Amino acid sequence: MPEDLNYYSTLIAVADDCPVTAAEVPRGRGGKPTVAVLQYELISGAPYGLTQEDVLFETWLRRQDLSADLPAERRAELRKEFFSRPQACLRSSPLAKRHGWGLLFDRDGRIALCPMESEEYRRLVDGARAGEDGGVRVLKALRSRRA
């Protein structure tokens, strides 16, 4: 597996071209959960319980319709195989690009959702603009369209 892909003490702020003004719970399409739905369920179901790598891998597993109760050895093989290829980070997550969720990583690399309209989100983003990071760096999610 490559080097650590996780973020630490970081907020991934919503993209500049995010179409919403407040965080919204993503919905499935065509009776199937989207990447946004899967990521939302994983992160909201275990705030500060998963790392970026965990979320990326678990989302992929569920999109493949692979059972969550795979034997540990098979899970480890699949995870190693998954991370042997380059992976997009959560800066490209639809949660931060289209649904208004900041992704807040603690110092251990564990992630929680931070709604863009919350006081905590505003404090972190405003602090970064003022050069007062408070120990948390702020990165923008990737835009959906070119500027």
XYZ file of N, CA, C and O in Angstrom:
588
model
N 0.846 -1.169 0.000
C 0.000 0.000 0.000
C 0.896 1.239 0.000
O 1.916 1.257 0.678
N 0.503 2.301 -0.722
C 1.323 3.506 -0.759
C 1.333 4.200 0.590
O 0.717 3.752 1.547
N 2.017 5.313 0.614
C 2.071 6.087 1.848
C 0.668 6.464 2.314
O -0.288 6.361 1.587
N 0.615 6.943 3.524
C -0.614 7.379 4.164
C -1.335 8.422 3.295
O -0.762 9.433 2.918
N -2.586 8.171 2.970
C -3.375 9.088 2.151
C -4.313 9.961 2.980
O -5.111 10.706 2.420
N -4.245 9.848 4.291
C -5.197 10.542 5.154
C -4.817 12.000 5.387
O -3.665 12.391 5.259
N -5.825 12.790 5.740
C -5.626 14.178 6.162
C -5.631 14.212 7.683
O -6.274 13.389 8.324
N -4.932 15.201 8.236
C -4.869 15.369 9.686
C -5.116 16.834 10.023
O -4.571 17.720 9.352
N -5.934 17.074 11.037
C -6.248 18.450 11.477
C -6.535 19.342 10.268
O -5.913 20.375 10.068
N -7.494 18.913 9.465
C -7.805 19.588 8.205
C -9.314 19.674 8.016
O -10.038 18.744 8.366
N -9.755 20.785 7.452
C -11.135 20.924 6.993
C -11.101 20.990 5.478
O -10.415 21.852 4.909
N -11.818 20.096 4.827
C -12.054 20.243 3.391
C -13.336 21.049 3.288
O -14.427 20.554 3.604
N -13.171 22.314 2.904
C -14.307 23.230 2.802
C -15.055 22.972 1.500
O -14.489 22.433 0.541
N -16.311 23.374 1.455
C -17.105 23.149 0.252
C -16.485 23.880 -0.932
O -15.808 24.895 -0.773
N -16.724 23.354 -2.109
C -16.183 23.933 -3.338
C -16.768 25.323 -3.575
O -17.899 25.609 -3.175
N -15.990 26.164 -4.236
C -16.452 27.518 -4.545
C -17.722 27.516 -5.390
O -18.523 28.431 -5.304
N -17.911 26.484 -6.201
C -19.101 26.432 -7.056
C -20.173 25.474 -6.529
O -21.034 25.021 -7.278
N -20.151 25.209 -5.225
C -21.170 24.356 -4.613
C -22.545 25.019 -4.815
O -22.712 26.202 -4.505
N -23.534 24.278 -5.314
C -24.816 24.888 -5.661
C -25.781 25.129 -4.487
O -26.834 25.716 -4.686
N -25.455 24.675 -3.282
C -26.369 24.844 -2.151
C -25.803 25.849 -1.147
O -24.600 26.117 -1.131
N -26.677 26.400 -0.319
C -26.253 27.361 0.704
C -26.303 26.764 2.106
O -25.905 27.407 3.063
N -26.801 25.546 2.209
C -26.820 24.819 3.481
C -26.665 23.335 3.158
O -27.100 22.870 2.093
N -26.059 22.612 4.061
C -25.814 21.185 3.840
C -27.133 20.441 3.660
O -28.121 20.741 4.328
N -27.117 19.490 2.745
C -28.297 18.670 2.498
C -27.898 17.204 2.493
O -26.791 16.854 2.083
N -28.815 16.365 2.945
C -28.576 14.924 2.946
C -28.755 14.434 1.512
O -29.796 14.677 0.893
N -27.739 13.774 0.958
C -27.852 13.294 -0.424
C -28.883 12.175 -0.548
O -29.139 11.449 0.416
N -29.464 12.058 -1.730
C -30.449 11.013 -2.001
C -29.943 10.113 -3.119
O -29.197 10.556 -3.985
N -30.417 8.879 -3.103
C -30.051 7.921 -4.136
C -30.728 8.253 -5.452
O -31.642 9.086 -5.506
N -30.267 7.603 -6.487
C -30.861 7.772 -7.809
C -31.201 6.405 -8.373
O -30.396 5.486 -8.285
N -32.361 6.299 -8.942
C -32.742 5.043 -9.588
C -32.766 3.861 -8.644
O -32.456 2.749 -9.052
N -33.110 4.105 -7.397
C -33.178 3.016 -6.425
C -31.837 2.533 -5.907
O -31.776 1.585 -5.139
N -30.755 3.190 -6.341
C -29.425 2.788 -5.889
C -28.772 3.944 -5.144
O -28.948 5.107 -5.516
N -27.997 3.624 -4.109
C -27.290 4.703 -3.415
C -26.154 5.252 -4.279
O -25.454 4.490 -4.946
N -26.005 6.545 -4.264
C -24.913 7.192 -4.991
C -23.665 7.184 -4.109
O -23.725 6.835 -2.923
N -22.552 7.600 -4.674
C -21.324 7.746 -3.895
C -21.580 8.700 -2.733
O -21.166 8.449 -1.599
N -22.296 9.790 -2.995
C -22.601 10.766 -1.938
C -23.393 10.120 -0.805
O -23.109 10.347 0.376
N -24.384 9.326 -1.140
C -25.203 8.649 -0.120
C -24.333 7.704 0.706
O -24.391 7.695 1.944
N -23.523 6.907 0.036
C -22.671 5.954 0.750
C -21.684 6.669 1.669
O -21.514 6.280 2.832
N -21.038 7.709 1.154
C -20.087 8.451 1.986
C -20.797 9.128 3.155
O -20.294 9.107 4.282
N -21.959 9.693 2.905
C -22.721 10.339 3.979
C -23.066 9.315 5.069
O -22.892 9.580 6.260
N -23.569 8.159 4.670
C -23.937 7.125 5.643
C -22.732 6.674 6.460
O -22.830 6.509 7.678
N -21.608 6.462 5.792
C -20.403 6.014 6.489
C -19.920 7.051 7.505
O -19.634 6.718 8.655
N -19.823 8.305 7.064
C -19.241 9.340 7.928
C -20.216 9.761 9.025
O -19.831 9.875 10.186
N -21.482 9.961 8.678
C -22.452 10.388 9.695
C -22.736 9.272 10.689
O -23.077 9.529 11.839
N -22.585 8.021 10.248
C -22.829 6.884 11.127
C -21.717 6.628 12.129
O -21.912 5.909 13.107
N -20.559 7.231 11.899
C -19.420 7.030 12.795
C -18.552 8.288 12.811
O -17.423 8.275 12.318
N -19.078 9.414 13.358
C -18.267 10.642 13.377
C -16.930 10.409 14.084
O -16.899 9.818 15.163
N -15.868 10.841 13.440
C -14.500 10.664 13.931
C -14.161 9.197 14.188
O -13.350 8.874 15.038
N -14.782 8.310 13.401
C -14.516 6.883 13.552
C -13.755 6.284 12.376
O -13.184 5.208 12.503
N -13.767 6.979 11.221
C -13.137 6.448 10.012
C -12.130 7.443 9.457
O -12.282 8.650 9.630
N -11.154 6.933 8.739
C -10.196 7.787 8.041
C -10.642 7.957 6.584
O -11.560 7.264 6.123
N -9.966 8.836 5.869
C -10.256 8.990 4.451
C -10.086 7.655 3.729
O -10.917 7.277 2.901
N -9.019 6.933 4.026
C -8.787 5.641 3.386
C -9.940 4.687 3.660
O -10.393 3.974 2.756
N -10.420 4.656 4.901
C -11.559 3.791 5.248
C -12.788 4.148 4.419
O -13.463 3.263 3.878
N -13.092 5.436 4.317
C -14.283 5.891 3.584
C -14.153 5.544 2.104
O -15.104 5.035 1.489
N -12.997 5.810 1.514
C -12.799 5.505 0.099
C -12.958 4.013 -0.169
O -13.655 3.605 -1.104
N -12.329 3.188 0.659
C -12.393 1.742 0.451
C -13.800 1.197 0.686
O -14.319 0.433 -0.120
N -14.430 1.596 1.778
C -15.775 1.093 2.094
C -16.789 1.529 1.041
O -17.688 0.774 0.689
N -16.638 2.739 0.532
C -17.531 3.209 -0.533
C -17.358 2.324 -1.764
O -18.338 1.876 -2.362
N -16.115 2.064 -2.135
C -15.846 1.199 -3.293
C -16.422 -0.196 -3.075
O -17.077 -0.757 -3.966
N -16.205 -0.759 -1.887
C -16.719 -2.102 -1.578
C -18.228 -2.159 -1.777
O -18.750 -3.089 -2.398
N -18.921 -1.174 -1.237
C -20.383 -1.165 -1.325
C -20.862 -0.938 -2.752
O -21.889 -1.484 -3.152
N -20.125 -0.168 -3.519
C -20.491 0.041 -4.925
C -20.296 -1.244 -5.731
O -20.926 -1.430 -6.763
N -19.418 -2.112 -5.275
C -19.183 -3.402 -5.938
C -20.172 -4.464 -5.468
O -20.088 -5.606 -5.891
N -21.063 -4.086 -4.560
C -22.020 -5.028 -3.961
C -21.321 -6.177 -3.250
O -21.807 -7.305 -3.249
N -20.158 -5.870 -2.683
C -19.455 -6.887 -1.910
C -19.943 -6.833 -0.473
O -20.147 -5.763 0.093
N -20.131 -7.973 0.090
C -20.683 -8.089 1.430
C -19.777 -7.456 2.475
O -18.557 -7.572 2.412
N -20.409 -6.796 3.430
C -19.664 -6.185 4.526
C -19.069 -7.257 5.448
O -18.162 -6.979 6.210
N -19.591 -8.478 5.363
C -19.074 -9.544 6.235
C -18.113 -10.476 5.496
O -18.107 -11.677 5.692
N -17.280 -9.864 4.648
C -16.220 -10.626 3.986
C -15.223 -11.114 5.031
O -14.989 -10.433 6.034
N -14.600 -12.247 4.790
C -13.548 -12.696 5.713
C -12.433 -11.643 5.779
O -12.131 -10.981 4.774
N -11.824 -11.505 6.920
C -10.797 -10.476 7.141
C -9.657 -10.578 6.126
O -9.164 -9.553 5.650
N -9.249 -11.784 5.784
C -8.153 -11.956 4.843
C -8.535 -11.417 3.461
O -7.741 -10.765 2.794
N -9.753 -11.722 3.014
C -10.212 -11.260 1.704
C -10.343 -9.737 1.681
O -9.988 -9.083 0.711
N -10.865 -9.184 2.782
C -10.983 -7.725 2.911
C -9.620 -7.067 2.803
O -9.449 -6.064 2.113
N -8.636 -7.632 3.481
C -7.278 -7.083 3.452
C -6.697 -7.156 2.037
O -6.052 -6.213 1.582
N -6.936 -8.264 1.344
C -6.465 -8.401 -0.042
C -7.102 -7.343 -0.941
O -6.426 -6.708 -1.750
N -8.416 -7.186 -0.818
C -9.135 -6.216 -1.637
C -8.671 -4.792 -1.346
O -8.515 -3.980 -2.257
N -8.438 -4.506 -0.069
C -7.979 -3.161 0.311
C -6.595 -2.880 -0.295
O -6.352 -1.804 -0.837
N -5.705 -3.860 -0.188
C -4.361 -3.699 -0.751
C -4.441 -3.481 -2.259
O -3.781 -2.602 -2.815
N -5.276 -4.271 -2.919
C -5.478 -4.148 -4.363
C -6.076 -2.773 -4.710
O -5.640 -2.123 -5.656
N -7.056 -2.341 -3.942
C -7.710 -1.047 -4.179
C -6.703 0.102 -4.105
O -6.663 0.960 -4.970
N -5.866 0.101 -3.084
C -4.905 1.192 -2.903
C -3.623 1.013 -3.711
O -2.744 1.873 -3.663
N -3.521 -0.067 -4.481
C -2.363 -0.227 -5.357
C -2.510 0.671 -6.592
O -1.550 0.893 -7.310
N -3.723 1.177 -6.808
C -3.989 2.110 -7.913
C -4.204 3.509 -7.325
O -4.678 3.650 -6.201
N -3.905 4.546 -8.083
C -4.149 5.907 -7.581
C -5.635 6.114 -7.280
O -6.499 5.610 -8.004
N -5.909 6.833 -6.206
C -7.287 7.095 -5.793
C -7.494 8.598 -5.630
O -6.622 9.294 -5.121
N -8.655 9.067 -6.040
C -9.004 10.468 -5.809
C -9.283 10.644 -4.317
O -9.866 9.771 -3.681
N -8.854 11.763 -3.758
C -9.083 12.009 -2.338
C -10.487 12.592 -2.124
O -11.221 12.855 -3.075
N -10.837 12.811 -0.892
C -12.169 13.319 -0.573
C -12.364 14.788 -0.949
O -13.467 15.300 -0.828
N -11.329 15.460 -1.456
C -11.543 16.805 -1.994
C -12.434 16.734 -3.226
O -13.019 17.728 -3.633
N -12.547 15.551 -3.811
C -13.430 15.370 -4.965
C -14.773 14.747 -4.564
O -15.581 14.405 -5.421
N -15.034 14.624 -3.284
C -16.283 14.030 -2.807
C -17.484 14.901 -3.177
O -17.456 16.117 -3.013
N -18.558 14.267 -3.629
C -19.773 15.035 -3.906
C -20.355 15.685 -2.649
O -21.099 16.659 -2.752
N -20.007 15.191 -1.477
C -20.500 15.825 -0.248
C -20.012 17.267 -0.157
O -20.772 18.169 0.203
N -18.744 17.489 -0.485
C -18.160 18.830 -0.406
C -18.336 19.613 -1.706
O -18.327 20.836 -1.696
N -18.509 18.916 -2.803
C -18.649 19.605 -4.092
C -20.079 20.074 -4.348
O -20.285 21.146 -4.901
N -21.082 19.261 -3.948
C -22.459 19.568 -4.325
C -23.467 19.594 -3.189
O -24.561 20.121 -3.365
N -23.130 19.001 -2.047
C -24.137 18.850 -0.993
C -23.917 19.726 0.240
O -24.684 19.641 1.197
N -22.875 20.550 0.244
C -22.695 21.527 1.315
C -22.092 21.012 2.612
O -22.229 21.649 3.653
N -21.398 19.903 2.561
C -20.768 19.357 3.766
C -19.268 19.612 3.747
O -18.584 19.230 2.813
N -18.759 20.247 4.807
C -17.332 20.291 5.028
C -16.925 18.955 5.620
O -17.715 18.283 6.285
N -15.706 18.540 5.361
C -15.185 17.277 5.884
C -14.063 17.613 6.849
O -13.021 18.117 6.451
N -14.310 17.389 8.122
C -13.391 17.805 9.176
C -12.625 16.601 9.721
O -13.218 15.651 10.214
N -11.300 16.670 9.597
C -10.422 15.595 10.057
C -9.758 16.019 11.362
O -9.240 17.132 11.466
N -9.753 15.131 12.340
C -9.093 15.440 13.604
C -7.594 15.132 13.505
O -7.111 14.731 12.444
N -6.877 15.296 14.582
C -5.422 15.110 14.541
C -5.020 13.653 14.312
O -3.881 13.365 13.981
N -5.966 12.722 14.508
C -5.700 11.308 14.253
C -6.144 10.876 12.852
O -6.090 9.687 12.531
N -6.617 11.826 12.033
C -7.027 11.515 10.675
C -8.440 10.986 10.550
O -8.847 10.518 9.493
N -9.206 11.066 11.632
C -10.594 10.581 11.626
C -11.506 11.716 11.166
O -11.301 12.875 11.501
N -12.552 11.365 10.433
C -13.375 12.353 9.739
C -14.779 12.472 10.330
O -15.348 11.494 10.799
N -15.309 13.699 10.288
C -16.698 13.980 10.646
C -17.239 15.001 9.651
O -16.477 15.724 9.005
N -18.548 15.041 9.538
C -19.190 16.032 8.674
C -19.325 17.344 9.416
O -19.568 17.367 10.622
N -19.178 18.440 8.688
C -19.301 19.778 9.269
C -20.158 20.606 8.304
O -19.671 21.024 7.249
N -21.448 20.824 8.617
C -22.313 21.544 7.688
C -21.831 22.969 7.440
O -21.395 23.654 8.360
N -21.908 23.399 6.192
C -21.375 24.696 5.805
C -22.046 25.865 6.507
O -21.460 26.932 6.608
N -23.247 25.670 7.022
C -23.941 26.760 7.701
C -23.671 26.782 9.210
O -24.137 27.667 9.920
N -22.867 25.841 9.702
C -22.623 25.750 11.145
C -21.631 26.801 11.630
O -20.796 27.294 10.862
N -21.705 27.099 12.896
C -20.788 28.047 13.525
C -19.348 27.524 13.461
O -18.423 28.273 13.192
N -19.177 26.238 13.696
C -17.830 25.651 13.664
C -17.204 25.808 12.272
O -16.040 26.186 12.151
N -17.975 25.537 11.239
C -17.478 25.666 9.868
C -17.069 27.118 9.602
O -15.969 27.381 9.115
N -17.932 28.047 9.924
C -17.632 29.468 9.693
C -16.386 29.900 10.463
O -15.548 30.623 9.937
N -16.275 29.449 11.698
C -15.117 29.810 12.516
C -13.822 29.304 11.887
O -12.825 30.029 11.806
N -13.821 28.067 11.418
C -12.618 27.491 10.816
C -12.255 28.183 9.500
O -11.095 28.516 9.269
N -13.239 28.418 8.645
C -12.972 29.057 7.355
C -12.549 30.509 7.548
O -11.575 30.964 6.942
N -13.263 31.238 8.415
C -12.902 32.642 8.671
C -11.532 32.741 9.314
O -10.754 33.645 9.005
N -11.214 31.822 10.217
C -9.907 31.816 10.863
C -8.794 31.584 9.859
O -7.742 32.226 9.922
N -9.027 30.692 8.908
C -8.014 30.424 7.874
C -7.806 31.659 7.003
O -6.680 31.993 6.643
N -8.887 32.358 6.680
C -8.766 33.581 5.864
C -7.980 34.657 6.592
O -7.252 35.429 5.977
N -8.146 34.705 7.912
C -7.472 35.716 8.720
C -6.057 35.289 9.105
O -5.360 36.018 9.807
N -5.661 34.097 8.674
C -4.330 33.612 9.013
C -4.246 33.009 10.397
O -3.167 32.750 10.911
N -5.390 32.763 11.014
C -5.434 32.144 12.350
C -6.001 30.744 12.179
O -7.195 30.535 12.278
N -5.127 29.799 11.929
C -5.620 28.461 11.600
C -6.130 27.670 12.793
O -6.848 26.705 12.621
N -5.770 28.046 14.000
C -6.232 27.302 15.166
C -5.816 25.839 15.122
O -6.454 24.993 15.718
N -4.750 25.549 14.392
C -4.271 24.180 14.312
C -4.950 23.352 13.234
O -4.642 22.188 13.069
N -5.906 23.940 12.516
C -6.619 23.225 11.455
C -6.384 23.945 10.137
O -6.681 25.125 10.008
N -5.817 23.229 9.168
C -5.657 23.859 7.851
C -6.949 23.657 7.067
O -7.671 22.676 7.264
N -7.219 24.591 6.183
C -8.438 24.542 5.382
C -8.064 24.401 3.916
O -7.287 25.203 3.390
N -8.599 23.368 3.284
C -8.418 23.135 1.859
C -9.796 23.164 1.209
O -10.752 22.658 1.788
N -9.894 23.714 0.025
C -11.162 23.745 -0.687
C -11.386 22.418 -1.423
O -10.438 21.830 -1.949
N -12.632 22.003 -1.479
C -12.988 20.874 -2.333
C -12.775 21.294 -3.778
O -12.780 22.492 -4.100
N -12.578 20.340 -4.628
C -12.369 20.631 -6.038
C -13.659 21.138 -6.678
O -14.751 20.664 -6.354
N -13.509 22.091 -7.566
C -14.660 22.647 -8.263
C -15.235 21.620 -9.231
O -14.523 20.771 -9.744
N -16.527 21.757 -9.506
C -17.166 20.889 -10.488
C -16.927 21.390 -11.908
O -16.891 20.623 -12.853
N -16.787 22.705 -12.027
C -16.581 23.318 -13.342
C -15.334 24.185 -13.303
O -14.923 24.659 -12.248
N -14.781 24.439 -14.469
C -13.636 25.337 -14.543
C -14.069 26.752 -14.232
O -15.182 27.149 -14.537
N -13.139 27.518 -13.697
C -13.446 28.904 -13.351
C -13.568 29.761 -14.603
O -13.076 29.479 -15.641
